[in-house]
Structure formats: C-alpha cells, structure tokens
C-alpha cells in the first residue's frame, strides 16, 4: 500500500511539473535523470524521442536543445547527447529531486487572482544565464 501511495505521489508531482514548467527546464531535468540512470555513459536518444517523453513537438525540443547547447551545458548530435556541465544542467533543470519529495513540497493549486496566470513561470535558466 505504501509503495502505491509513493508511486501516486510521484505521478502527481510529474503532472504538476509538466503543467507548470517550460520545455527547456523539463528537457534539462530528463537529461540529468537519464544521465544518472546510465552511469555516465553517452545518451543515445533523439530529439523526437525527447518530444514524445515531454509531450511536445520535436521542434520545441530543438529550440530548448539549442539553448542548452548555447549555454555550454550539453552537446547534441545525431541521436546522441553528451553532457558538458552536469552541475550547470542540474541548476537549469526543474524538479531534479526525487518525485516523492517534490509532491510533499508542492503548493496547493489555487485560482489565479489576475491575468498574470497567462505568463510562463520564471525559468531556472534565466537565473544562471
């Protein structure tokens, strides 16, 4: 039962992340997660596959990947991703902490008080760029 609750919390946190963070931040997060799961081996994944993972078009991934590459954090090439600055990538990513702890820290959702809800939340990359 506890394992099912933890899994549900993780899914809730992932859904909140997908709804509230920019493609750039989520791409950085997934590159870090895949890197940690691969024991540092080069990642063999295409931008189209990232698009499927993130639920966005490949062109959106292409724009985000170009920005990460311009910042010197990663290098993309023909279905391959090489991390150049792991700590910088972690700083740029959203939600790198385990999903269960994110769900514990998640603020309750409330209705917006003004039209400012139309503006995207500030990206962590804006803080390091």
PDB file of C-alpha atoms in Angstrom:
ATOM      1  CA  UNK A   1       0.000   0.000   0.000  1.00  0.00           C
ATOM      2  CA  UNK A   2       2.792   2.423   0.896  1.00  0.00           C
ATOM      3  CA  UNK A   3       4.534   1.734  -2.413  1.00  0.00           C
ATOM      4  CA  UNK A   4       1.334   2.539  -4.334  1.00  0.00           C
ATOM      5  CA  UNK A   5       0.952   5.830  -2.432  1.00  0.00           C
ATOM      6  CA  UNK A   6       4.560   6.777  -3.186  1.00  0.00           C
ATOM      7  CA  UNK A   7       4.046   5.955  -6.851  1.00  0.00           C
ATOM      8  CA  UNK A   8       0.878   8.055  -6.965  1.00  0.00           C
ATOM      9  CA  UNK A   9       2.693  10.976  -5.325  1.00  0.00           C
ATOM     10  CA  UNK A  10       5.440  10.687  -7.916  1.00  0.00           C
ATOM     11  CA  UNK A  11       2.904  10.743 -10.745  1.00  0.00           C
ATOM     12  CA  UNK A  12       1.181  13.768  -9.220  1.00  0.00           C
ATOM     13  CA  UNK A  13       4.480  15.617  -8.966  1.00  0.00           C
ATOM     14  CA  UNK A  14       5.336  14.745 -12.577  1.00  0.00           C
ATOM     15  CA  UNK A  15       1.942  16.020 -13.750  1.00  0.00           C
ATOM     16  CA  UNK A  16       2.463  19.290 -11.847  1.00  0.00           C
ATOM     17  CA  UNK A  17       5.898  19.657 -13.415  1.00  0.00           C
ATOM     18  CA  UNK A  18       4.564  19.024 -16.926  1.00  0.00           C
ATOM     19  CA  UNK A  19       1.820  21.599 -16.447  1.00  0.00           C
ATOM     20  CA  UNK A  20       3.921  24.347 -14.884  1.00  0.00           C
ATOM     21  CA  UNK A  21       7.482  24.221 -16.240  1.00  0.00           C
ATOM     22  CA  UNK A  22       8.887  25.255 -19.596  1.00  0.00           C
ATOM     23  CA  UNK A  23      10.121  22.708 -22.142  1.00  0.00           C
ATOM     24  CA  UNK A  24      13.685  23.919 -21.557  1.00  0.00           C
ATOM     25  CA  UNK A  25      13.550  23.154 -17.830  1.00  0.00           C
ATOM     26  CA  UNK A  26      11.908  19.761 -18.329  1.00  0.00           C
ATOM     27  CA  UNK A  27      14.389  18.784 -21.036  1.00  0.00           C
ATOM     28  CA  UNK A  28      17.269  19.616 -18.703  1.00  0.00           C
ATOM     29  CA  UNK A  29      15.614  17.541 -15.968  1.00  0.00           C
ATOM     30  CA  UNK A  30      15.238  14.492 -18.209  1.00  0.00           C
ATOM     31  CA  UNK A  31      18.786  14.710 -19.490  1.00  0.00           C
ATOM     32  CA  UNK A  32      20.016  14.694 -15.867  1.00  0.00           C
ATOM     33  CA  UNK A  33      17.742  11.764 -14.975  1.00  0.00           C
ATOM     34  CA  UNK A  34      18.816   9.722 -17.980  1.00  0.00           C
ATOM     35  CA  UNK A  35      22.475  10.518 -17.295  1.00  0.00           C
ATOM     36  CA  UNK A  36      22.153   9.332 -13.696  1.00  0.00           C
ATOM     37  CA  UNK A  37      20.447   6.137 -14.869  1.00  0.00           C
ATOM     38  CA  UNK A  38      23.135   5.421 -17.452  1.00  0.00           C
ATOM     39  CA  UNK A  39      26.092   5.595 -15.054  1.00  0.00           C
ATOM     40  CA  UNK A  40      27.599   8.417 -17.092  1.00  0.00           C
ATOM     41  CA  UNK A  41      27.535   6.682 -20.474  1.00  0.00           C
ATOM     42  CA  UNK A  42      26.663   8.833 -23.505  1.00  0.00           C
ATOM     43  CA  UNK A  43      22.916   9.093 -24.026  1.00  0.00           C
ATOM     44  CA  UNK A  44      21.539   7.648 -27.252  1.00  0.00           C
ATOM     45  CA  UNK A  45      18.218   9.409 -27.735  1.00  0.00           C
ATOM     46  CA  UNK A  46      16.788  11.609 -30.462  1.00  0.00           C
ATOM     47  CA  UNK A  47      15.038  14.939 -30.156  1.00  0.00           C
ATOM     48  CA  UNK A  48      11.893  13.255 -31.470  1.00  0.00           C
ATOM     49  CA  UNK A  49      12.079  10.754 -28.596  1.00  0.00           C
ATOM     50  CA  UNK A  50      12.548  13.602 -26.122  1.00  0.00           C
ATOM     51  CA  UNK A  51       9.480  15.226 -27.666  1.00  0.00           C
ATOM     52  CA  UNK A  52       7.466  12.077 -27.012  1.00  0.00           C
ATOM     53  CA  UNK A  53       8.722  11.929 -23.419  1.00  0.00           C
ATOM     54  CA  UNK A  54       7.883  15.587 -22.787  1.00  0.00           C
ATOM     55  CA  UNK A  55       4.617  15.577 -24.708  1.00  0.00           C
ATOM     56  CA  UNK A  56       5.740  18.325 -27.092  1.00  0.00           C
ATOM     57  CA  UNK A  57       6.707  18.604 -30.743  1.00  0.00           C
ATOM     58  CA  UNK A  58      10.245  17.870 -31.846  1.00  0.00           C
ATOM     59  CA  UNK A  59      10.612  21.488 -32.947  1.00  0.00           C
ATOM     60  CA  UNK A  60      10.031  22.630 -29.339  1.00  0.00           C
ATOM     61  CA  UNK A  61      12.729  20.231 -28.173  1.00  0.00           C
ATOM     62  CA  UNK A  62      15.012  21.538 -30.922  1.00  0.00           C
ATOM     63  CA  UNK A  63      14.666  25.120 -29.616  1.00  0.00           C
ATOM     64  CA  UNK A  64      15.276  24.056 -25.998  1.00  0.00           C
ATOM     65  CA  UNK A  65      18.228  21.857 -27.004  1.00  0.00           C
ATOM     66  CA  UNK A  66      19.810  24.722 -28.938  1.00  0.00           C
ATOM     67  CA  UNK A  67      19.554  26.929 -25.845  1.00  0.00           C
ATOM     68  CA  UNK A  68      21.121  24.290 -23.576  1.00  0.00           C
ATOM     69  CA  UNK A  69      23.858  23.810 -26.141  1.00  0.00           C
ATOM     70  CA  UNK A  70      24.458  27.590 -26.435  1.00  0.00           C
ATOM     71  CA  UNK A  71      24.891  27.724 -22.649  1.00  0.00           C
ATOM     72  CA  UNK A  72      27.607  25.070 -22.919  1.00  0.00           C
ATOM     73  CA  UNK A  73      25.699  22.523 -20.855  1.00  0.00           C
ATOM     74  CA  UNK A  74      25.248  19.758 -23.436  1.00  0.00           C
ATOM     75  CA  UNK A  75      26.166  18.788 -26.982  1.00  0.00           C
ATOM     76  CA  UNK A  76      23.526  17.243 -29.237  1.00  0.00           C
ATOM     77  CA  UNK A  77      24.378  15.273 -32.352  1.00  0.00           C
ATOM     78  CA  UNK A  78      22.587  12.609 -34.396  1.00  0.00           C
ATOM     79  CA  UNK A  79      20.661  10.821 -31.689  1.00  0.00           C
ATOM     80  CA  UNK A  80      23.341  11.366 -29.102  1.00  0.00           C
ATOM     81  CA  UNK A  81      23.563  13.698 -26.104  1.00  0.00           C
ATOM     82  CA  UNK A  82      26.835  14.449 -24.352  1.00  0.00           C
ATOM     83  CA  UNK A  83      26.756  16.344 -21.063  1.00  0.00           C
ATOM     84  CA  UNK A  84      29.417  19.027 -20.790  1.00  0.00           C
ATOM     85  CA  UNK A  85      28.424  20.621 -17.470  1.00  0.00           C
ATOM     86  CA  UNK A  86      26.378  18.336 -15.224  1.00  0.00           C
ATOM     87  CA  UNK A  87      26.148  20.770 -12.313  1.00  0.00           C
ATOM     88  CA  UNK A  88      25.064  23.574 -14.633  1.00  0.00           C
ATOM     89  CA  UNK A  89      22.470  21.265 -16.149  1.00  0.00           C
ATOM     90  CA  UNK A  90      21.178  20.362 -12.689  1.00  0.00           C
ATOM     91  CA  UNK A  91      20.903  24.056 -11.826  1.00  0.00           C
ATOM     92  CA  UNK A  92      18.999  24.676 -15.063  1.00  0.00           C
ATOM     93  CA  UNK A  93      16.569  21.798 -14.606  1.00  0.00           C
ATOM     94  CA  UNK A  94      13.311  21.715 -12.744  1.00  0.00           C
ATOM     95  CA  UNK A  95      12.346  19.025 -10.275  1.00  0.00           C
ATOM     96  CA  UNK A  96      15.578  17.033 -10.203  1.00  0.00           C
ATOM     97  CA  UNK A  97      14.800  15.920  -6.651  1.00  0.00           C
ATOM     98  CA  UNK A  98      13.018  12.574  -6.259  1.00  0.00           C
ATOM     99  CA  UNK A  99       9.374  12.910  -7.233  1.00  0.00           C
ATOM    100  CA  UNK A 100       8.005  11.862  -3.835  1.00  0.00           C
ATOM    101  CA  UNK A 101       9.753  14.722  -2.048  1.00  0.00           C
ATOM    102  CA  UNK A 102       8.504  17.129  -4.708  1.00  0.00           C
ATOM    103  CA  UNK A 103       4.925  16.115  -4.049  1.00  0.00           C
ATOM    104  CA  UNK A 104       5.449  16.795  -0.357  1.00  0.00           C
ATOM    105  CA  UNK A 105       6.675  20.312  -1.140  1.00  0.00           C
ATOM    106  CA  UNK A 106       4.121  21.111  -3.832  1.00  0.00           C
ATOM    107  CA  UNK A 107       1.992  24.164  -3.128  1.00  0.00           C
ATOM    108  CA  UNK A 108      -1.758  23.696  -3.349  1.00  0.00           C
ATOM    109  CA  UNK A 109      -3.276  24.836  -6.632  1.00  0.00           C
ATOM    110  CA  UNK A 110      -5.498  27.915  -6.415  1.00  0.00           C
ATOM    111  CA  UNK A 111      -7.361  30.020  -8.927  1.00  0.00           C
ATOM    112  CA  UNK A 112      -5.384  32.938 -10.362  1.00  0.00           C
ATOM    113  CA  UNK A 113      -6.234  36.381  -8.993  1.00  0.00           C
ATOM    114  CA  UNK A 114      -5.274  38.273 -12.138  1.00  0.00           C
ATOM    115  CA  UNK A 115      -4.362  37.750 -15.766  1.00  0.00           C
ATOM    116  CA  UNK A 116      -0.737  37.139 -14.727  1.00  0.00           C
ATOM    117  CA  UNK A 117      -1.510  33.405 -14.957  1.00  0.00           C
ATOM    118  CA  UNK A 118      -1.025  33.799 -18.713  1.00  0.00           C
ATOM    119  CA  UNK A 119       2.686  34.468 -18.177  1.00  0.00           C
ATOM    120  CA  UNK A 120       5.029  31.499 -18.033  1.00  0.00           C
ATOM    121  CA  UNK A 121       6.801  30.922 -14.703  1.00  0.00           C
ATOM    122  CA  UNK A 122      10.393  32.087 -14.497  1.00  0.00           C
ATOM    123  CA  UNK A 123      12.813  29.544 -15.876  1.00  0.00           C
ATOM    124  CA  UNK A 124      15.771  28.477 -13.710  1.00  0.00           C
ATOM    125  CA  UNK A 125      17.930  29.145 -16.779  1.00  0.00           C
ATOM    126  CA  UNK A 126      17.178  32.838 -16.570  1.00  0.00           C
ATOM    127  CA  UNK A 127      18.879  32.846 -13.188  1.00  0.00           C
ATOM    128  CA  UNK A 128      22.108  31.277 -14.457  1.00  0.00           C
ATOM    129  CA  UNK A 129      22.332  32.866 -17.897  1.00  0.00           C
TER     130      UNK A 129
END
